[in-house]
GROMACS .gro file of C-alpha atoms in nm:
model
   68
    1UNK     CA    1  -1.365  -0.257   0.116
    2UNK     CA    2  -0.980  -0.156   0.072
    3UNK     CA    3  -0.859  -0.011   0.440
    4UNK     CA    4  -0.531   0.199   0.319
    5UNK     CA    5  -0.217   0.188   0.635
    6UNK     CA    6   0.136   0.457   0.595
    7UNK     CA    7   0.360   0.268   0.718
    8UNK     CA    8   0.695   0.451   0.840
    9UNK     CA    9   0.971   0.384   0.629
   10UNK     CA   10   1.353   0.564   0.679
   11UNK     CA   11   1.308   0.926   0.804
   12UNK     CA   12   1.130   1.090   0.571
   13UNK     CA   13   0.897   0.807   0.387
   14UNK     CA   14   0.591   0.562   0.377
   15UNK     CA   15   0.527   0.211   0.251
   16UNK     CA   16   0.170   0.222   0.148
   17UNK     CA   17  -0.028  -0.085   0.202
   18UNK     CA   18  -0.370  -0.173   0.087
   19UNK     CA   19  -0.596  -0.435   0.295
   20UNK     CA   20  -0.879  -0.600   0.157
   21UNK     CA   21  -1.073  -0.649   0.415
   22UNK     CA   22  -1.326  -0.902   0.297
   23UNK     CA   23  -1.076  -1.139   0.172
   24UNK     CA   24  -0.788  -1.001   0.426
   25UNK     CA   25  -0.561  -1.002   0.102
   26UNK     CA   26  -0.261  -0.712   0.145
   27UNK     CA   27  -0.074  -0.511  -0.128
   28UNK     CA   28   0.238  -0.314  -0.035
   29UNK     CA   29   0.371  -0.024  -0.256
   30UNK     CA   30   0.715   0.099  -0.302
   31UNK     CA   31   0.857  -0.081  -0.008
   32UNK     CA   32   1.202   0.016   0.049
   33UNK     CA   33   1.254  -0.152   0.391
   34UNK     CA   34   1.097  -0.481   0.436
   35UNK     CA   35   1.131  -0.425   0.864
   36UNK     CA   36   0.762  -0.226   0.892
   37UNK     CA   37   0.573  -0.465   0.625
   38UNK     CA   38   0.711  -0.752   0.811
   39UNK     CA   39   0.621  -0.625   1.164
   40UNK     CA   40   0.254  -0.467   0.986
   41UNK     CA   41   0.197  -0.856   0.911
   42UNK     CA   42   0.357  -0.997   1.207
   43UNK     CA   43   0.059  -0.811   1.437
   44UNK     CA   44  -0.190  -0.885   1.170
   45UNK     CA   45  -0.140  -1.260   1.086
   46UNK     CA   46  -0.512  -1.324   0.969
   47UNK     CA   47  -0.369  -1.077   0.664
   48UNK     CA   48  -0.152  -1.254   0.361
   49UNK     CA   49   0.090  -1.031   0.097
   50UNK     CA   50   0.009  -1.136  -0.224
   51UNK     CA   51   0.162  -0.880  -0.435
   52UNK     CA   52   0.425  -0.540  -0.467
   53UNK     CA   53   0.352  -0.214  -0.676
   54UNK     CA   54   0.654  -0.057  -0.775
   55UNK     CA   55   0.638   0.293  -0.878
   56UNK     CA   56   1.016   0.294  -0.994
   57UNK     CA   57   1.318   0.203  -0.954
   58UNK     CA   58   1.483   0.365  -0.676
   59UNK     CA   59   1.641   0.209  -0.364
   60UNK     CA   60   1.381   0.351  -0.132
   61UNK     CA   61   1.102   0.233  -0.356
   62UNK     CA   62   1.241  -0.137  -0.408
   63UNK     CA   63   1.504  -0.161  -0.146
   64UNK     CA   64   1.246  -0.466   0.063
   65UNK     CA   65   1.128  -0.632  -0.222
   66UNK     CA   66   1.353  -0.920  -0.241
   67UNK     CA   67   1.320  -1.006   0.135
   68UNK     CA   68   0.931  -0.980   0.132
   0.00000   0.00000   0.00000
């Protein structure tokens, strides 16, 4: 089962990110500040990023990739 968290991003925006639950497994889309995925995983440790969607190429799409 995929479990799908907004996470708050700037003022107006959200990082979607998709948890597999069975194999605890996380993909992050469009994440233009790396701060919420990185404190998302930081109170979920048992979860692991394995990949980024990016929808295009905007800063506030792609502006976390790098750092994650």
């Amino acid at each position: 089962m995929i479990q799908i968290h907004a996470l708050p991003a700037f003022n107006d925006n959200y990082i979607w990110l998709l948890q597999d639950l069975s194999s605890q497994q996380c993909v992050v889309v469009d994440p233009g500040d790396a701060a919420p995925v990185l404190e998302w995983l930081a109170q979920n440790p048992h979860c692991r990023l394995t990949d980024i969607l990016i929808t295009h190429h905007h800063n506030d799409h792609v502006g976390g990739v790098v750092e994650l």
